[in-house]
Coordinates of C-alpha atoms in Angstrom, one line a residue:
X1 CA 104.6 -70.0 -5.7
X2 CA 106.2 -72.7 -7.9
X3 CA 106.2 -71.5 -11.6
X4 CA 105.6 -75.0 -12.8
X5 CA 102.3 -75.1 -10.9
X6 CA 101.3 -71.8 -12.4
X7 CA 102.2 -73.0 -15.9
X8 CA 100.1 -76.1 -15.3
X9 CA 97.2 -73.8 -14.3
X10 CA 97.6 -71.8 -17.5
X11 CA 97.6 -75.0 -19.5
X12 CA 94.4 -76.3 -17.7
X13 CA 92.8 -72.9 -18.4
X14 CA 93.7 -73.1 -22.1
X15 CA 92.2 -76.6 -22.2
X16 CA 89.0 -75.6 -20.5
X17 CA 88.4 -72.7 -22.9
X18 CA 89.0 -74.9 -25.9
X19 CA 86.6 -77.6 -24.7
X20 CA 83.7 -75.2 -24.8
X21 CA 81.8 -77.2 -27.6
X22 CA 82.3 -80.7 -26.3
X23 CA 78.6 -81.4 -26.2
X24 CA 77.9 -80.2 -29.7
X25 CA 80.7 -82.3 -31.2
X26 CA 79.9 -85.6 -29.5
X27 CA 76.2 -85.4 -30.2
X28 CA 74.8 -88.7 -31.6
X29 CA 77.9 -88.9 -33.7
X30 CA 81.1 -86.9 -34.3
X31 CA 80.8 -83.4 -35.8
X32 CA 83.5 -80.7 -36.3
X33 CA 83.8 -77.0 -35.8
X34 CA 83.7 -74.7 -38.8
X35 CA 83.5 -75.6 -42.5
X36 CA 86.8 -76.5 -44.0
X37 CA 87.3 -79.2 -41.3
X38 CA 84.7 -81.3 -43.1
X39 CA 86.6 -81.4 -46.4
X40 CA 89.8 -82.3 -44.7
X41 CA 87.9 -85.2 -43.1
X42 CA 86.5 -86.1 -46.5
X43 CA 90.0 -86.5 -47.8
X44 CA 91.1 -88.4 -44.7
X45 CA 88.2 -90.8 -45.1
X46 CA 89.3 -91.6 -48.7
X47 CA 92.9 -91.8 -47.7
X48 CA 92.2 -94.3 -44.8
X49 CA 89.6 -96.4 -46.5
X50 CA 90.9 -96.4 -50.1
X51 CA 94.6 -95.9 -49.4
X52 CA 95.2 -92.8 -51.7
X53 CA 94.9 -89.1 -51.4
X54 CA 92.9 -87.8 -54.4
X55 CA 94.2 -84.9 -56.5
X56 CA 90.8 -84.4 -58.2
X57 CA 87.3 -84.6 -56.9
X58 CA 84.1 -84.9 -58.9
X59 CA 82.0 -84.5 -55.8
X60 CA 82.7 -80.7 -55.6
X61 CA 82.0 -78.2 -58.4
X62 CA 79.7 -80.9 -59.9
X63 CA 79.7 -82.0 -62.7
X64 CA 83.1 -80.6 -63.6
X65 CA 84.9 -81.4 -60.4
X66 CA 87.9 -79.6 -58.9
X67 CA 91.6 -80.2 -58.8
X68 CA 93.1 -80.5 -55.2
X69 CA 96.1 -78.3 -55.2
X70 CA 96.9 -77.6 -51.6
X71 CA 99.7 -79.3 -49.7
X72 CA 98.9 -82.7 -48.0
X73 CA 100.8 -82.6 -44.7
X74 CA 97.9 -81.8 -42.5
X75 CA 95.7 -84.4 -44.1
X76 CA 98.4 -87.1 -43.6
X77 CA 98.7 -86.1 -40.0
X78 CA 95.0 -86.6 -39.5
X79 CA 95.0 -89.8 -41.5
X80 CA 97.9 -91.5 -39.7
X81 CA 96.0 -92.9 -36.7
X82 CA 93.3 -94.2 -39.1
X83 CA 95.9 -96.0 -41.2
X84 CA 97.0 -97.9 -38.1
X85 CA 93.7 -98.4 -36.2
X86 CA 90.9 -97.6 -38.6
X87 CA 89.0 -94.4 -39.7
X88 CA 87.2 -93.9 -36.3
X89 CA 90.6 -93.3 -34.7
X90 CA 91.2 -90.5 -37.2
X91 CA 87.8 -89.1 -36.5
X92 CA 88.6 -88.9 -32.8
X93 CA 92.2 -87.6 -33.4
X94 CA 90.9 -84.8 -35.6
X95 CA 88.7 -83.6 -32.8
X96 CA 91.5 -83.3 -30.3
X97 CA 94.5 -82.4 -32.5
X98 CA 93.7 -78.6 -32.7
X99 CA 93.4 -78.4 -28.9
X100 CA 96.8 -80.2 -28.5
X101 CA 98.3 -77.8 -31.0
X102 CA 96.7 -74.9 -29.2
X103 CA 98.1 -75.8 -25.8
X104 CA 101.5 -76.4 -27.4
X105 CA 101.3 -72.9 -28.9
X106 CA 100.6 -71.5 -25.4
X107 CA 103.7 -73.2 -24.1
X108 CA 105.7 -71.9 -27.1
X109 CA 104.5 -68.3 -26.3
X110 CA 105.8 -68.8 -22.8
X111 CA 109.2 -70.1 -24.0
X112 CA 109.4 -67.3 -26.6
X113 CA 108.7 -64.7 -23.9
X114 CA 111.5 -66.2 -21.8
X115 CA 113.8 -65.9 -24.7
X116 CA 113.0 -62.2 -25.2
X117 CA 112.9 -61.0 -21.6
X118 CA 114.2 -63.9 -19.5
X119 CA 111.6 -63.4 -16.8
X120 CA 109.3 -66.2 -15.7
X121 CA 106.4 -64.1 -14.5
X122 CA 106.3 -62.1 -17.7
X123 CA 106.4 -65.4 -19.7
X124 CA 103.5 -66.8 -17.7
X125 CA 101.4 -63.7 -18.2
X126 CA 102.2 -63.8 -21.9
X127 CA 101.0 -67.5 -22.0
X128 CA 97.9 -66.7 -20.1
X129 CA 96.9 -63.8 -22.4
X130 CA 97.5 -65.8 -25.5
X131 CA 95.5 -68.7 -24.0
X132 CA 92.5 -66.4 -23.6
X133 CA 92.8 -64.4 -26.9
X134 CA 89.6 -65.0 -28.9
X135 CA 91.2 -65.7 -32.3
X136 CA 93.7 -68.1 -30.7
X137 CA 90.8 -70.0 -29.1
X138 CA 88.7 -70.1 -32.3
X139 CA 91.5 -71.6 -34.4
X140 CA 92.4 -74.3 -31.8
X141 CA 89.0 -75.1 -30.3
X142 CA 87.8 -78.7 -30.0
X143 CA 86.9 -80.1 -33.4
X144 CA 88.5 -77.3 -35.5
X145 CA 90.2 -79.8 -37.8
X146 CA 91.7 -77.2 -40.2
X147 CA 95.3 -76.4 -41.0
X148 CA 95.3 -73.1 -39.1
X149 CA 96.2 -74.7 -35.8
X150 CA 99.2 -76.5 -37.3
X151 CA 100.4 -73.4 -39.2
X152 CA 100.3 -71.1 -36.2
X153 CA 102.1 -73.7 -34.1
X154 CA 104.8 -74.1 -36.7
X155 CA 105.0 -70.3 -37.1
X156 CA 105.5 -69.9 -33.3
X157 CA 108.1 -72.7 -33.3
X158 CA 110.0 -70.9 -36.1
X159 CA 109.9 -67.6 -34.3
X160 CA 111.2 -69.2 -31.0
X161 CA 114.1 -70.9 -32.8
X162 CA 115.0 -67.8 -34.7
X163 CA 115.3 -65.9 -31.4
X164 CA 117.7 -68.5 -29.9
X165 CA 121.4 -68.2 -30.4
X166 CA 123.7 -70.0 -32.8
X167 CA 122.8 -73.0 -34.9
X168 CA 119.2 -73.0 -33.5
X169 CA 118.5 -70.2 -35.9
X170 CA 119.2 -72.5 -38.9
X171 CA 116.9 -75.2 -37.4
X172 CA 114.1 -72.6 -37.6
X173 CA 113.9 -73.6 -41.2
X174 CA 112.5 -77.0 -40.4
X175 CA 109.1 -75.9 -39.0
X176 CA 109.0 -73.5 -42.0
X177 CA 109.4 -76.4 -44.3
X178 CA 106.6 -78.3 -42.6
X179 CA 104.5 -75.1 -42.9
X180 CA 105.2 -75.0 -46.6
X181 CA 104.0 -78.6 -46.8
X182 CA 100.7 -77.7 -45.0
X183 CA 99.7 -74.4 -46.5
X184 CA 100.4 -72.7 -49.9
X185 CA 100.3 -69.3 -48.2
X186 CA 103.2 -70.1 -45.9
X187 CA 105.6 -67.6 -47.7
X188 CA 103.4 -64.9 -46.2
X189 CA 104.2 -65.9 -42.7
X190 CA 107.8 -66.6 -43.8
X191 CA 108.1 -63.0 -45.1
X192 CA 106.7 -61.7 -41.8
X193 CA 109.4 -63.5 -39.9
X194 CA 112.1 -62.5 -42.4
X195 CA 111.2 -58.7 -42.2
X196 CA 111.2 -58.9 -38.4
X197 CA 114.5 -60.7 -38.4
X198 CA 116.1 -58.1 -40.7
X199 CA 115.1 -55.3 -38.4
X200 CA 116.2 -57.1 -35.2
X201 CA 119.3 -59.1 -35.8
X202 CA 122.9 -58.1 -36.5
X203 CA 124.8 -59.0 -39.6
X204 CA 126.2 -62.3 -38.3
X205 CA 122.9 -63.6 -36.9
X206 CA 121.1 -62.5 -40.0
X207 CA 123.2 -64.8 -42.2
X208 CA 122.2 -67.7 -40.0
X209 CA 118.6 -66.8 -40.5
X210 CA 119.1 -66.5 -44.2
X211 CA 120.5 -70.1 -44.2
X212 CA 117.5 -71.3 -42.4
X213 CA 115.2 -70.1 -45.3
X214 CA 117.1 -72.5 -47.6
X215 CA 115.4 -75.4 -45.8
X216 CA 111.8 -74.5 -46.7
X217 CA 113.1 -73.7 -50.2
X218 CA 113.3 -77.5 -50.7
X219 CA 109.5 -77.4 -51.1
X220 CA 110.3 -76.3 -54.7
X221 CA 110.4 -80.0 -55.6
X222 CA 106.6 -80.3 -54.9
X223 CA 105.4 -76.7 -55.0
X224 CA 107.7 -74.5 -57.2
X225 CA 106.0 -71.2 -56.3
X226 CA 106.4 -71.8 -52.6
X227 CA 110.0 -73.0 -52.9
X228 CA 110.9 -70.0 -55.1
X229 CA 109.3 -67.7 -52.6
X230 CA 111.4 -69.0 -49.7
X231 CA 114.5 -69.0 -51.8
X232 CA 113.8 -65.3 -52.6
X233 CA 113.4 -64.6 -48.8
X234 CA 116.7 -66.3 -48.2
X235 CA 118.4 -64.1 -50.8
X236 CA 116.6 -61.0 -49.3
X237 CA 118.0 -61.8 -45.9
X238 CA 121.5 -62.6 -47.1
X239 CA 121.7 -59.3 -49.0
X240 CA 120.2 -57.6 -46.0
X241 CA 123.1 -59.0 -43.9
X242 CA 125.5 -57.3 -46.3
X243 CA 123.5 -54.0 -46.1
X244 CA 123.8 -54.3 -42.2
X245 CA 127.5 -53.8 -42.6
X246 CA 127.0 -50.4 -44.0
X247 CA 124.8 -49.1 -41.3
X248 CA 127.7 -47.3 -39.5
X249 CA 128.2 -45.1 -42.6
X250 CA 124.6 -45.0 -43.8
X251 CA 122.3 -44.8 -40.9
X252 CA 119.1 -45.7 -42.7
X253 CA 120.6 -48.3 -45.0
X254 CA 118.2 -51.1 -43.8
X255 CA 115.2 -48.9 -44.4
X256 CA 116.3 -48.0 -47.9
X257 CA 116.9 -51.7 -48.6
X258 CA 113.4 -52.7 -47.4
X259 CA 111.9 -49.9 -49.6
X260 CA 113.9 -51.1 -52.6
X261 CA 112.9 -54.7 -52.0
X262 CA 109.2 -53.7 -51.9
X263 CA 109.6 -51.6 -55.0
X264 CA 111.1 -54.7 -56.8
X265 CA 108.1 -56.8 -55.8
X266 CA 105.7 -54.1 -57.1
X267 CA 107.6 -54.1 -60.4
X268 CA 107.2 -57.8 -60.7
X269 CA 103.5 -57.4 -60.0
X270 CA 102.8 -54.7 -62.5
X271 CA 105.2 -56.1 -65.2
X272 CA 104.4 -59.8 -64.8
X273 CA 107.1 -62.2 -65.9
X274 CA 105.9 -65.7 -67.1
X275 CA 107.6 -67.6 -64.4
X276 CA 106.6 -65.2 -61.6
X277 CA 102.8 -65.0 -62.0
X278 CA 102.5 -66.5 -58.5
X279 CA 103.8 -63.2 -57.1
X280 CA 100.8 -61.4 -58.5
X281 CA 98.6 -64.2 -57.3
X282 CA 100.0 -64.0 -53.8
X283 CA 99.6 -60.2 -53.6
X284 CA 96.1 -60.4 -55.0
X285 CA 95.3 -63.0 -52.3
X286 CA 96.6 -60.8 -49.5
X287 CA 94.6 -57.8 -50.8
X288 CA 91.5 -59.9 -51.4
X289 CA 91.4 -59.0 -55.1
X290 CA 88.6 -61.3 -56.3
X291 CA 84.9 -61.5 -56.1
X292 CA 84.8 -64.3 -53.6
X293 CA 87.1 -63.1 -50.8
X294 CA 85.0 -60.0 -49.8
X295 CA 82.1 -62.4 -49.2
X296 CA 84.1 -64.6 -46.8
X297 CA 83.8 -63.4 -43.2
X298 CA 87.5 -63.9 -42.3
X299 CA 88.7 -62.4 -45.6
X300 CA 87.2 -59.0 -45.2
X301 CA 89.5 -56.0 -45.1
X302 CA 89.8 -52.9 -42.8
X303 CA 87.7 -54.5 -40.1
X304 CA 89.5 -52.6 -37.3
X305 CA 86.9 -53.2 -34.6
X306 CA 86.7 -56.9 -35.3
X307 CA 90.5 -57.1 -35.2
X308 CA 90.5 -55.5 -31.8
X309 CA 87.7 -57.9 -30.7
X310 CA 89.5 -61.0 -32.0
X311 CA 92.8 -60.0 -30.4
X312 CA 91.1 -59.3 -27.1
X313 CA 89.7 -55.8 -26.4
X314 CA 91.8 -54.7 -23.4
X315 CA 94.9 -56.7 -24.4
X316 CA 95.0 -55.1 -27.9
X317 CA 94.9 -51.6 -26.3
X318 CA 97.6 -52.6 -23.9
X319 CA 99.7 -53.8 -26.8
X320 CA 99.4 -50.5 -28.5
X321 CA 100.4 -48.7 -25.3
X322 CA 103.3 -51.1 -24.7
X323 CA 104.8 -50.2 -28.1
X324 CA 106.0 -47.0 -26.4
X325 CA 108.0 -48.9 -23.8
X326 CA 109.0 -52.3 -25.3
X327 CA 112.4 -52.4 -26.9
X328 CA 112.6 -55.7 -28.7
X329 CA 112.5 -54.9 -32.4
X330 CA 111.6 -58.4 -33.5
X331 CA 108.3 -58.3 -31.6
X332 CA 107.6 -54.7 -32.6
X333 CA 108.2 -55.3 -36.3
X334 CA 106.0 -58.4 -36.1
X335 CA 103.3 -56.5 -34.4
X336 CA 103.1 -53.7 -37.0
X337 CA 103.5 -56.0 -40.0
X338 CA 100.9 -58.5 -38.8
X339 CA 98.5 -55.6 -38.0
X340 CA 98.9 -54.4 -41.6
X341 CA 98.1 -58.0 -42.8
X342 CA 95.1 -58.1 -40.5
X343 CA 93.8 -54.9 -42.0
X344 CA 94.1 -56.4 -45.4
X345 CA 92.3 -59.6 -44.4
X346 CA 90.7 -60.3 -41.0
X347 CA 92.0 -63.9 -41.1
X348 CA 95.6 -62.7 -40.4
X349 CA 94.6 -61.7 -36.9
X350 CA 95.6 -65.2 -36.0
X351 CA 99.2 -64.2 -36.3
X352 CA 98.8 -60.6 -35.0
X353 CA 97.7 -62.0 -31.6
X354 CA 101.2 -63.5 -31.1
X355 CA 103.1 -60.2 -30.7
X356 CA 100.0 -58.6 -29.2
X357 CA 100.1 -61.1 -26.3
X358 CA 103.8 -60.4 -25.6
X359 CA 103.3 -56.6 -25.8
X360 CA 100.2 -56.6 -23.6
X361 CA 101.9 -58.9 -21.1
X362 CA 104.7 -56.4 -20.8
X363 CA 102.4 -53.5 -20.0
X364 CA 100.6 -55.7 -17.5
X365 CA 103.9 -56.5 -15.9
X366 CA 104.8 -52.8 -15.7
X367 CA 101.4 -52.2 -14.0
X368 CA 102.1 -54.9 -11.5
X369 CA 105.5 -53.5 -10.8
X370 CA 103.8 -50.1 -10.0
X371 CA 101.6 -51.9 -7.6
X372 CA 104.7 -53.3 -5.9
X373 CA 104.3 -56.8 -7.1
X374 CA 107.8 -57.8 -8.2
X375 CA 107.8 -59.0 -11.8
X376 CA 111.1 -57.9 -13.3
X377 CA 113.1 -58.3 -10.1
X378 CA 116.1 -60.5 -10.9
X379 CA 116.5 -63.7 -9.0
X380 CA 120.0 -64.9 -10.0
X381 CA 122.5 -65.5 -7.3
X382 CA 124.7 -62.6 -8.3
X383 CA 121.9 -60.1 -7.9
X384 CA 120.9 -61.6 -4.5
X385 CA 124.5 -61.4 -3.3
X386 CA 124.8 -57.8 -4.4
X387 CA 121.6 -57.0 -2.5
X388 CA 122.8 -58.7 0.6
X389 CA 126.0 -56.7 0.5
X390 CA 124.1 -53.5 0.0
X391 CA 121.7 -54.5 2.8
X392 CA 118.8 -53.1 0.9
X393 CA 116.2 -53.4 3.6
X394 CA 113.5 -51.8 1.4
X395 CA 113.8 -54.6 -1.2
X396 CA 113.9 -57.2 1.4
X397 CA 110.8 -55.9 3.0
X398 CA 109.1 -55.8 -0.4
X399 CA 110.0 -59.4 -1.0
X400 CA 108.8 -60.5 2.4
X401 CA 105.5 -58.8 1.8
X402 CA 104.7 -61.0 -1.4
X403 CA 102.9 -64.1 -0.2
X404 CA 100.3 -66.4 -1.5
X405 CA 97.5 -63.8 -1.0
X406 CA 99.4 -61.4 -3.4
X407 CA 99.6 -64.1 -6.0
X408 CA 95.8 -64.8 -5.6
X409 CA 95.1 -61.1 -6.1
X410 CA 97.3 -60.9 -9.2
X411 CA 95.6 -64.0 -10.6
X412 CA 92.2 -62.5 -10.0
X413 CA 93.3 -59.3 -11.7
X414 CA 94.5 -61.2 -14.8
X415 CA 91.2 -63.2 -14.9
X416 CA 89.2 -59.9 -14.7
X417 CA 91.2 -58.5 -17.6
X418 CA 90.5 -61.7 -19.5
X419 CA 86.7 -61.7 -19.1
X420 CA 86.0 -59.6 -22.2
X421 CA 88.2 -61.9 -24.2
X422 CA 86.5 -65.0 -22.9
X423 CA 83.1 -63.7 -23.7
X424 CA 84.1 -63.2 -27.3
X425 CA 86.0 -66.5 -27.4
X426 CA 82.8 -68.5 -26.7
X427 CA 81.5 -68.8 -30.3
X428 CA 78.3 -70.5 -31.3
X429 CA 78.6 -73.9 -32.9
X430 CA 77.9 -73.4 -36.6
X431 CA 76.3 -76.8 -37.3
X432 CA 72.9 -76.4 -35.6
X433 CA 70.6 -79.1 -34.6
X434 CA 68.4 -78.3 -37.6
X435 CA 71.4 -78.8 -39.9
X436 CA 72.4 -82.0 -38.2
X437 CA 69.0 -83.5 -38.7
X438 CA 68.8 -82.3 -42.3
X439 CA 72.2 -83.7 -43.2
X440 CA 71.6 -87.1 -41.5
X441 CA 68.3 -87.4 -43.4
X442 CA 70.0 -86.7 -46.7
X443 CA 72.7 -89.3 -45.9
X444 CA 70.2 -92.1 -45.3
X445 CA 67.1 -91.2 -47.4
X446 CA 68.1 -90.3 -51.0
X447 CA 69.9 -92.9 -53.0
X448 CA 73.5 -93.4 -52.1
X449 CA 76.5 -92.3 -54.2
X450 CA 79.9 -93.9 -54.5
X451 CA 81.3 -91.3 -52.1
X452 CA 84.7 -92.9 -51.6
X453 CA 85.6 -92.7 -55.2
X454 CA 86.2 -89.0 -56.0
X455 CA 87.3 -89.9 -59.6
X456 CA 84.0 -91.4 -60.5
X457 CA 81.3 -88.8 -61.4
X458 CA 78.1 -89.5 -59.5
X459 CA 74.6 -89.3 -61.1
X460 CA 73.4 -86.1 -59.4
X461 CA 74.3 -83.2 -57.1
X462 CA 72.9 -81.1 -54.3
X463 CA 72.5 -77.3 -54.8
X464 CA 73.1 -75.1 -51.7
X465 CA 75.0 -72.0 -50.9
X466 CA 78.7 -72.6 -50.8
X467 CA 78.9 -72.2 -47.0
X468 CA 77.2 -75.5 -46.5
X469 CA 78.9 -77.5 -49.3
X470 CA 81.5 -79.3 -47.1
X471 CA 78.8 -80.2 -44.6
X472 CA 76.6 -81.8 -47.2
X473 CA 79.5 -83.6 -48.9
X474 CA 81.0 -85.1 -45.7
X475 CA 78.0 -85.8 -43.5
X476 CA 75.4 -86.5 -46.2
X477 CA 77.9 -88.2 -48.6
X478 CA 76.5 -86.3 -51.6
X479 CA 78.1 -84.4 -54.4
X480 CA 77.6 -80.6 -54.3
X481 CA 77.6 -77.9 -56.9
X482 CA 79.3 -75.4 -54.6
X483 CA 81.4 -75.8 -51.5
X484 CA 83.7 -73.8 -49.3
X485 CA 86.4 -73.3 -51.9
X486 CA 83.8 -71.2 -53.9
X487 CA 84.1 -73.4 -57.0
X488 CA 80.6 -73.3 -58.4
X489 CA 79.6 -70.3 -56.3
X490 CA 78.7 -68.2 -59.4
X491 CA 76.1 -70.7 -60.6
X492 CA 74.8 -71.2 -57.1
X493 CA 74.4 -67.4 -56.7
X494 CA 72.7 -67.1 -60.1
X495 CA 70.4 -70.0 -59.2
X496 CA 69.2 -68.4 -55.9
X497 CA 68.9 -64.9 -57.4
X498 CA 67.1 -66.1 -60.5
X499 CA 63.9 -64.1 -61.1
X500 CA 62.2 -66.8 -63.0
X501 CA 61.9 -70.6 -62.6
X502 CA 63.1 -71.1 -66.2
X503 CA 66.4 -69.4 -65.3
X504 CA 66.8 -71.5 -62.2
X505 CA 65.9 -74.8 -63.9
X506 CA 68.5 -74.2 -66.7
X507 CA 71.2 -73.9 -64.1
X508 CA 69.9 -77.0 -62.2
X509 CA 70.0 -79.0 -65.5
X510 CA 73.5 -77.7 -66.3
X511 CA 74.7 -78.8 -62.8
X512 CA 72.8 -82.1 -62.6
X513 CA 70.9 -80.9 -59.5
X514 CA 68.4 -83.3 -57.9
X515 CA 68.1 -81.6 -54.4
X516 CA 68.2 -78.0 -53.3
X517 CA 68.9 -77.1 -49.6
X518 CA 68.0 -73.7 -48.2
X519 CA 68.2 -72.1 -44.8
X520 CA 66.9 -69.1 -43.0
X521 CA 70.2 -67.3 -42.9
X522 CA 70.6 -67.1 -46.7
X523 CA 67.2 -65.3 -47.0
X524 CA 66.2 -61.9 -45.9
X525 CA 64.1 -63.2 -43.0
X526 CA 66.5 -61.5 -40.6
X527 CA 68.1 -58.5 -42.4
X528 CA 70.7 -58.3 -39.6
X529 CA 71.9 -61.8 -40.0
X530 CA 71.7 -62.8 -43.7
X531 CA 74.1 -64.0 -46.4
X532 CA 71.8 -62.9 -49.2
X533 CA 73.8 -59.7 -50.0
X534 CA 76.9 -61.8 -50.5
X535 CA 74.9 -64.1 -52.8
X536 CA 73.8 -61.1 -54.8
X537 CA 77.4 -59.8 -55.0
X538 CA 78.7 -63.1 -56.4
X539 CA 75.8 -63.2 -58.9
X540 CA 77.1 -59.9 -60.3
X541 CA 74.9 -57.3 -58.5
X542 CA 76.5 -54.1 -57.0
X543 CA 75.0 -54.5 -53.5
X544 CA 77.1 -51.7 -52.0
X545 CA 75.0 -49.1 -53.9
X546 CA 71.6 -50.7 -52.9
X547 CA 69.7 -49.7 -49.8
X548 CA 68.3 -52.4 -47.6
X549 CA 64.8 -51.9 -48.8
X550 CA 65.8 -52.4 -52.4
X551 CA 67.7 -55.6 -51.5
X552 CA 64.6 -56.9 -49.7
X553 CA 62.4 -56.1 -52.7
X554 CA 64.9 -57.9 -55.0
X555 CA 64.8 -60.9 -52.7
X556 CA 61.0 -61.0 -52.8
X557 CA 61.1 -61.7 -56.5
X558 CA 63.8 -64.4 -56.5
X559 CA 63.6 -68.2 -56.8
X560 CA 65.1 -68.4 -53.4
X561 CA 62.1 -66.5 -52.0
X562 CA 59.7 -68.8 -53.8
X563 CA 61.5 -71.9 -52.5
X564 CA 62.2 -71.1 -48.9
X565 CA 59.5 -68.6 -48.0
X566 CA 56.7 -70.1 -50.1
X567 CA 57.8 -73.7 -49.8
X568 CA 57.8 -74.0 -53.7
X569 CA 54.0 -74.0 -53.7
X570 CA 54.0 -71.8 -56.8
X571 CA 56.8 -73.6 -58.6
X572 CA 56.5 -76.4 -61.2
X573 CA 59.9 -78.0 -61.1
X574 CA 60.6 -78.0 -57.4
X575 CA 58.8 -79.5 -54.4
X576 CA 59.4 -79.4 -50.7
X577 CA 60.6 -82.8 -49.5
X578 CA 61.6 -82.2 -45.9
X579 CA 61.7 -79.3 -43.4
X580 CA 64.0 -79.3 -40.4
X581 CA 63.3 -76.0 -38.6
X582 CA 65.4 -73.4 -40.4
X583 CA 66.6 -75.8 -43.0
X584 CA 64.5 -77.0 -46.0
X585 CA 65.2 -79.7 -48.6
X586 CA 63.6 -79.5 -52.1
X587 CA 63.6 -82.0 -54.9
X588 CA 63.9 -81.1 -58.6
X589 CA 61.0 -82.8 -60.4
X590 CA 59.7 -82.9 -64.0
X591 CA 62.8 -81.4 -65.5

């Protein structure tokens, strides 16, 4: 069967899986998937309608505001159509861009697999597995207008170019530069590629890779810590290429060099130098060493079962088994290193799934070979000629037996293996109908704010848990105390866990709160699906040492309970304004 037709089928499959939430997104308006997408669109709306990208925003962390420090590339990409044709075109473009990047990533996996093994069937299986991997779907599903889809695409493009010969390796620095202009954490993925390259390439190739890292180092002009990090990785690779020259005399020279490099980083961490504080910050970020990260679902550590689930149950197990047979050190290094990263923070499973797809595809290919479906059989003319000369009737008979029915059986086999992945990949749309109605009511009913001017402090704010801050800001066009960057989260946590109305109203006055929004999932209404322990943790309580009954008893004496469960009937300074199913809106009165 024509490989181009099969690749088209894989692309259509990838598209279908990523269009799973079409109805929820185009529902009496345009909504997005996730949470951070909404703040990106807030910036894009200002960029298109006011012609500038703000570097400060008084509409978050109200009334103090927050500095916008992350790189702007992704926002400019989303804003570009709007600058030409109006903001509505950016709204539409933002919905479809992650799907486009996801499909391009599937194609890149196919090309990378070809670069590694040079076998079209293996490459197609790799692309199919990656297309079905749950975490790859979540990050590139329709409406997921966040930077992750772009970062993964650029990471894959960098890996693909690094694996090519000659000057292509140097060009790998270009997507890394774009990655640096889209995400402050880009040196993490740059380091992942650098360590994999050090283990895999010979001395000459490694010097070309080192040269490629000088390109993203240019980002120093805008973001010094990022640029210095990439320059450090370039130096690490160049010295590594020198070390490679001594491997004949010192067998484990590269291993010792890696150990020495890691020890140097640890020294910088524990004996911080003024100009290298970002090293400590980066390591703390990877290890989740602050009070906020453990309360973020994707930032949790040691979530082995969720890592397996997000990678694809069967495929992850296949990848582990394939480690015993696969011989490409670049892929093997990437697999082990990204697995360590994923153990540190669940979010890094997005990069683990790349080598996992290649490794699992290799084992699937070996299984198919055992079942007499020719995967690794060479098809070049020289091999065909050699077989004709040898008159290998057995091979000819095997080739003759492979017809369209065999292809159908193999396709069905791959789909069956993908079913567990697809079940997990279908995720619920976070923005429920109750939330949509509540947000739309807040947008039209309370008095408007000058939403498009982030430099002008508005008159009041909305208190909610930080998970919903970006929704309220973008959809309702209202300033918020706390949003998805966790700024203001401590005050929000202390407000909801306050044991007296006086405590809560003091925080409300400090933060200029006029409205409070609550939802079932931040209460203990369903102990198996609640954010309340995370709220307690950020408020300063050691939840890990408290049994569920004690947490429930604590909740029953909080302002949150008296608001959401009792509808503020026994409170003086708060009154229930509107109720939309699981979501309730209260107004601060008489303060």
